[in-house]
Amino acid sequence: MSQSDSVRIVLASRPEGRPAPQNFRLEHAAIPAPAEGQVLLKILYLSLDPYMRGRMSAAKSYAAATEIGQPMEGGTVGEVIQSRDPAFKPGDIVLSHSGWQSYAVANAAQLRKLDPKAAPLTTALGVLGMPGFTAYAGLLTIGQPKPGETVVVAAASGPVGSAVGQIARIKGARAVGIAGGPEKCAFVRDTFGFDAVIDHRDPEMAAKLAAACPDGIDVYFENVGGHVWDAVFPLLNTFARIPVCGLVAHYNASGEFPGPDRLPGMMRQVLSKSLTIRGFIQREFAAAQGPTFREEMAGWIAEGAVKYKEDIVTGLENAPEAFIGLLEGRNFGKLIVKL
Ligand SMILES: NC(=O)c1ccc[n+]([C@@H]2O[C@H](COP(=O)([O-])OP(=O)(O)OC[C@H]3O[C@@H](n4cnc5c(N)ncnc54)[C@H](OP(=O)(O)O)[C@@H]3O)[C@@H](O)[C@H]2O)c1
């Protein structure tokens, strides 16, 4: 690789089911030049997130699909190398959405400057960034946990789930986490301080969840779907709130979902228990709640009320394998690539 090379990973083909390494292609390109109002960034960290599976698919969704041959998209932290905007100078560190590439040109108006002394830079992609905000906005706006209530969340060792449980406890609720495997479960209980944790791979999962929620479930923060939803649904209390944040158990599914059709039975419970089921994409709350979130979350981290775990992989070339693992629970904490 020469000094003038930028490395990027593009979408080579659309996956059917589980993504495979051949769906990605590593390419070299010339380092781009910024125009007026733009900056050139050297990317330091790339966030890997479950939503990227949706961008690999051409199916209609809330955001446009990544085109074949285009770099995979993603949140990034980068250093300004060259600036053609008065608001930024070389050496500034910024949050951007530059995707899976080592250099990128970005519009200055879309960047947020980061203070490296205020918090580790990686937190801008995790607990103090999009996933932490997703937990905050979804739980507090839709879930609205009250003291003494029971809040259940799966993918509880990840950046969204871990923040959901810890914020629920700050608000006086009981937090019950669901995670895959004994190591993650122990971390969720001992470090994140959840009141109870259930391993979703345990064949007794449904019975153990019922035992951990003797007063039923008031808020179920839906991150996964699948067999976890099946275990949660009968335990929901009247007036339970269900922020539907993600369905990672289904992201690799293709074709029709297998029967039998349980929708009429589910709708009967939605009606008779007055359930609130509300899907959301975090950005709908970003303008109104982003600044308050960053201030409140930074305070909770400083006082030890919120802890976080990061899983850092080194080298852009390792991003595809790490991303494939994310959809299967091989990550342990917020997954980030250090370039
Ligand atoms: N709506 C929004 O705006 C928004 C924004 C950000 C994220 N999200 C969603 O929030 C969820 C969590 O995101 P994250 O970034 O915090 O991910 P994450 O927890 O770092 O990673 C996903 C985790 O999902 C779990 N998982 C995968 N398949 C599963 C299955 N079949 N059953 C149960 N658990 C399974 C795995 O953990 P275990 O090993 O514990 O099973 C895996 O580590 C995702 O669904 C994501 O799409 C939504």
XYZ file of C-alpha atoms and ligand atoms in Angstrom:
387
model
C 0.000 0.000 0.000
C 1.432 3.402 -0.932
C 1.156 6.531 1.169
C -1.572 7.839 -1.166
C -3.790 4.785 -0.709
C -7.115 4.685 1.037
C -8.444 1.243 1.920
C -12.158 0.550 1.876
C -14.513 -2.384 2.169
C -17.368 -2.401 -0.310
C -20.498 -4.498 -0.606
C -19.540 -7.105 -3.234
C -22.890 -8.928 -3.349
C -26.108 -9.168 -1.342
C -26.231 -12.018 1.162
C -28.971 -14.645 1.238
C -29.334 -15.438 4.934
C -26.128 -15.267 6.939
C -23.576 -12.845 5.397
C -20.356 -14.482 4.193
C -16.851 -13.004 3.681
C -17.380 -13.051 -0.104
C -20.235 -10.534 0.256
C -17.487 -7.985 1.063
C -14.479 -6.830 -0.989
C -11.426 -4.881 0.147
C -10.307 -2.234 -2.337
C -7.603 0.404 -2.584
C -8.422 3.891 -3.815
C -6.747 7.270 -4.051
C -7.154 9.492 -1.006
C -9.943 11.941 -1.941
C -9.558 15.732 -1.873
C -11.996 17.914 0.074
C -14.028 20.635 -1.682
C -15.056 23.961 -0.121
C -16.985 23.295 3.116
C -15.491 19.813 3.452
C -12.704 18.134 5.400
C -10.489 15.122 4.734
C -10.634 12.598 7.570
C -8.295 9.795 8.557
C -10.600 7.268 10.176
C -9.485 6.036 13.597
C -12.463 3.922 14.723
C -15.396 2.338 12.893
C -18.565 1.226 14.660
C -20.074 -2.128 13.665
C -23.816 -2.323 14.308
C -26.601 -4.829 13.598
C -28.492 -2.355 11.342
C -25.769 -2.790 8.703
C -27.290 -6.178 7.840
C -30.394 -4.292 6.663
C -28.296 -2.018 4.428
C -26.830 -5.100 2.693
C -30.314 -6.117 1.601
C -32.312 -4.552 -1.238
C -35.584 -5.084 0.692
C -37.571 -1.888 1.339
C -36.690 -0.434 4.730
C -36.514 2.836 6.655
C -33.155 3.657 5.006
C -31.771 3.145 1.506
C -29.759 0.011 0.798
C -26.018 0.245 0.176
C -25.391 -0.147 -3.570
C -23.222 -3.005 -4.776
C -19.653 -1.723 -5.145
C -20.172 1.090 -2.619
C -18.421 1.192 0.780
C -20.398 -0.276 3.651
C -21.808 2.535 5.748
C -21.116 3.123 9.408
C -20.431 5.573 12.197
C -16.794 6.621 12.575
C -14.408 8.667 14.647
C -11.747 10.373 12.562
C -8.964 12.947 12.639
C -9.109 16.002 10.396
C -6.113 15.857 8.034
C -7.050 18.746 5.771
C -9.836 21.296 6.204
C -11.610 23.580 3.766
C -14.045 24.806 6.387
C -13.244 27.450 9.027
C -14.929 25.431 11.799
C -12.306 22.643 11.634
C -8.525 22.462 11.612
C -6.045 19.603 11.132
C -5.800 17.521 14.298
C -9.443 17.982 15.300
C -11.202 14.727 16.188
C -14.740 14.365 14.877
C -17.690 12.004 14.839
C -18.842 11.276 11.294
C -20.691 8.662 9.272
C -17.870 7.827 6.895
C -18.307 4.072 6.533
C -15.848 1.226 6.180
C -12.833 3.142 4.807
C -9.555 4.503 6.043
C -9.869 8.026 4.559
C -13.010 9.947 3.738
C -14.159 13.377 2.713
C -17.045 14.720 4.792
C -19.230 17.812 4.803
C -18.237 19.959 7.753
C -21.892 20.677 8.566
C -22.452 16.981 9.321
C -19.595 16.587 11.800
C -19.526 16.821 15.573
C -16.225 17.753 17.222
C -15.129 15.418 20.026
C -13.037 16.381 23.041
C -10.462 13.590 23.538
C -9.965 14.739 27.146
C -13.664 14.461 28.040
C -14.090 10.717 27.333
C -12.327 7.897 25.459
C -12.970 8.447 21.747
C -14.591 5.028 21.299
C -17.436 5.981 23.645
C -18.750 8.356 20.951
C -19.688 5.211 19.004
C -21.100 3.325 22.003
C -22.334 4.363 25.406
C -22.180 8.116 24.610
C -23.167 7.616 20.980
C -25.933 6.101 18.876
C -26.435 2.828 20.837
C -26.482 4.557 24.236
C -28.898 7.130 22.867
C -31.113 4.386 21.453
C -31.411 2.859 24.924
C -32.057 6.232 26.563
C -34.668 7.528 24.128
C -36.475 4.233 23.613
C -36.635 3.320 27.272
C -37.535 6.717 28.692
C -39.841 7.964 25.939
C -41.702 4.744 25.124
C -40.934 2.361 27.987
C -41.381 4.953 30.750
C -40.228 2.698 33.627
C -41.541 3.544 37.087
C -40.065 2.714 40.491
C -40.721 -0.904 41.427
C -41.638 -1.989 37.896
C -39.886 -4.841 36.076
C -37.964 -4.044 32.885
C -36.705 -6.915 30.712
C -34.135 -6.555 27.930
C -32.214 -9.055 25.788
C -28.799 -8.629 24.140
C -28.115 -7.321 27.646
C -24.326 -7.397 27.396
C -24.377 -5.215 24.255
C -24.314 -1.416 24.134
C -28.083 -0.948 23.828
C -29.206 -3.651 26.279
C -26.618 -2.867 28.952
C -27.616 0.808 28.938
C -31.338 -0.054 29.036
C -30.938 -2.134 32.205
C -28.725 0.389 33.951
C -30.994 3.342 33.128
C -34.001 1.304 34.290
C -32.272 0.817 37.645
C -31.438 4.532 37.859
C -35.186 5.137 37.481
C -35.934 2.747 40.348
C -37.116 -0.231 38.302
C -35.910 -3.856 38.514
C -33.756 -4.835 35.538
C -33.855 -8.389 34.214
C -31.376 -9.137 31.445
C -31.227 -11.922 28.881
C -27.876 -12.813 27.343
C -26.152 -15.686 25.540
C -23.838 -17.851 27.657
C -22.526 -17.883 31.241
C -19.710 -15.367 30.704
C -22.003 -12.665 29.342
C -24.649 -13.424 31.992
C -22.115 -13.063 34.815
C -20.928 -9.728 33.412
C -24.476 -8.399 33.077
C -25.236 -9.304 36.698
C -21.902 -8.458 38.369
C -20.679 -5.436 36.396
C -23.830 -3.899 34.930
C -25.688 -4.648 38.186
C -28.867 -6.148 36.729
C -31.162 -7.687 39.367
C -31.417 -10.998 37.492
C -30.023 -12.497 34.276
C -31.240 -15.411 32.166
C -29.214 -17.295 29.545
C -31.330 -17.527 26.395
C -29.501 -20.705 25.375
C -30.725 -22.457 28.541
C -33.489 -24.949 27.616
C -35.315 -23.817 30.790
C -35.134 -20.152 29.705
C -38.905 -19.498 29.704
C -39.429 -20.998 33.182
C -36.383 -19.184 34.584
C -37.570 -15.878 33.123
C -40.983 -16.382 34.749
C -39.278 -17.086 38.091
C -37.130 -13.957 37.723
C -40.246 -11.838 37.073
C -42.637 -12.848 39.910
C -44.689 -9.651 39.402
C -44.779 -9.968 35.607
C -43.126 -7.628 33.076
C -44.039 -3.934 32.810
C -41.532 -2.918 30.137
C -40.025 -5.243 27.570
C -37.364 -3.470 25.529
C -37.375 -5.602 22.377
C -33.905 -6.076 20.862
C -34.053 -9.597 19.469
C -37.454 -11.217 18.765
C -37.366 -14.990 18.202
C -37.584 -17.387 21.136
C -36.973 -14.582 23.642
C -40.172 -12.830 22.538
C -42.048 -16.131 22.904
C -40.869 -16.409 26.527
C -41.596 -12.764 27.360
C -45.022 -12.365 25.795
C -47.097 -14.453 28.280
C -45.491 -12.584 31.213
C -46.491 -9.076 30.087
C -48.648 -7.175 32.567
C -51.712 -5.102 31.750
C -50.536 -1.724 30.406
C -47.054 -3.083 29.635
C -44.973 -0.978 27.226
C -42.840 -2.589 24.521
C -40.385 -0.310 22.714
C -39.500 -2.348 19.606
C -35.884 -1.403 18.993
C -34.473 -4.355 17.079
C -35.096 -7.931 15.962
C -31.567 -9.224 15.562
C -32.702 -12.878 15.776
C -34.436 -12.352 12.411
C -31.955 -10.176 10.499
C -30.439 -13.116 8.621
C -33.841 -14.662 7.840
C -35.004 -14.784 4.234
C -38.343 -15.727 2.667
C -41.598 -16.209 4.578
C -41.552 -16.741 8.347
C -42.488 -20.300 9.379
C -46.047 -20.951 10.663
C -48.322 -21.422 12.482
C -49.754 -17.908 12.313
C -49.931 -16.703 15.934
C -50.882 -13.133 15.112
C -54.608 -13.367 16.052
C -53.736 -14.758 19.506
C -51.138 -12.069 19.979
C -53.528 -9.305 18.964
C -56.096 -10.623 21.424
C -53.548 -10.135 24.220
C -52.593 -6.681 22.899
C -56.261 -5.757 23.208
C -57.171 -7.431 26.480
C -53.985 -6.319 28.291
C -53.949 -2.816 26.764
C -50.369 -3.323 25.582
C -48.397 -0.526 23.934
C -46.114 -1.888 21.220
C -44.199 0.933 19.536
C -41.381 0.566 17.035
C -38.826 3.342 16.738
C -35.649 4.377 14.962
C -33.459 6.372 17.335
C -32.907 9.296 14.967
C -36.561 10.390 15.334
C -35.623 11.523 18.867
C -32.090 12.750 18.136
C -32.685 16.465 17.586
C -34.901 16.876 20.654
C -33.089 14.606 23.117
C -29.476 14.211 21.878
C -27.852 17.020 23.881
C -29.709 16.127 27.126
C -28.757 12.493 26.647
C -25.050 13.247 26.257
C -25.036 15.408 29.354
C -27.046 12.991 31.498
C -25.184 9.886 30.327
C -21.774 11.504 30.914
C -22.911 12.295 34.460
C -24.098 8.729 35.087
C -20.774 7.344 33.804
C -18.807 9.770 35.990
C -20.712 8.763 39.121
C -20.437 5.033 38.290
C -24.173 4.506 37.746
C -23.581 3.413 34.137
C -20.733 1.130 33.081
C -19.895 0.015 29.566
C -17.949 -2.706 27.803
C -16.247 -2.452 24.417
C -15.040 -5.197 22.094
C -12.311 -3.722 19.897
C -11.063 -5.497 16.787
C -7.908 -4.196 15.091
C -7.648 -3.721 11.304
C -10.292 -2.753 8.760
C -9.659 -6.045 6.927
C -11.117 -7.845 9.967
C -14.405 -5.897 9.891
C -16.409 -8.406 7.768
C -15.685 -11.385 10.035
C -16.362 -9.306 13.156
C -19.645 -8.071 11.694
C -20.775 -11.599 10.773
C -20.046 -12.600 14.388
C -22.051 -9.661 15.771
C -25.248 -11.108 14.331
C -24.521 -14.395 16.098
C -23.463 -13.061 19.493
C -19.698 -13.546 19.036
C -19.088 -9.948 20.155
C -18.878 -9.172 23.856
C -19.720 -5.487 24.305
C -19.858 -2.607 21.835
C -18.136 -3.823 18.658
C -15.632 -1.317 17.235
C -12.874 -1.623 14.644
C -9.648 0.248 15.359
C -8.048 1.187 12.061
N -34.141 1.166 16.537
C -32.962 1.753 16.534
O -32.835 2.946 16.247
C -31.745 0.949 16.907
C -30.496 1.564 17.101
C -29.414 0.770 17.531
C -29.577 -0.599 17.706
N -30.798 -1.156 17.463
C -31.026 -2.583 17.680
O -30.759 -2.878 19.035
C -30.376 -4.238 19.157
C -29.099 -4.337 19.960
O -28.063 -3.642 19.279
P -26.581 -3.587 19.838
O -25.815 -2.686 18.971
O -26.628 -3.337 21.301
O -26.108 -5.090 19.546
P -25.202 -6.091 20.406
O -25.908 -6.415 21.662
O -23.802 -5.602 20.481
O -25.160 -7.337 19.437
C -26.280 -8.063 19.098
C -26.501 -9.173 20.129
O -27.741 -9.789 19.859
C -27.741 -11.034 20.506
N -28.440 -12.024 19.669
C -28.157 -12.342 18.392
N -28.999 -13.307 17.964
C -29.836 -13.580 19.003
C -30.920 -14.467 19.185
N -31.322 -15.280 18.197
N -31.565 -14.489 20.375
C -31.164 -13.680 21.372
N -30.130 -12.806 21.273
C -29.477 -12.764 20.093
C -26.279 -11.429 20.715
O -26.035 -11.383 22.116
P -26.131 -12.706 23.023
O -24.835 -13.414 22.839
O -26.368 -12.164 24.366
O -27.247 -13.518 22.475
C -25.514 -10.311 20.038
O -24.302 -10.029 20.711
C -30.265 -4.766 17.725
O -31.455 -5.424 17.392
C -30.127 -3.509 16.898
O -30.555 -3.694 15.571
C -31.862 -0.410 17.063
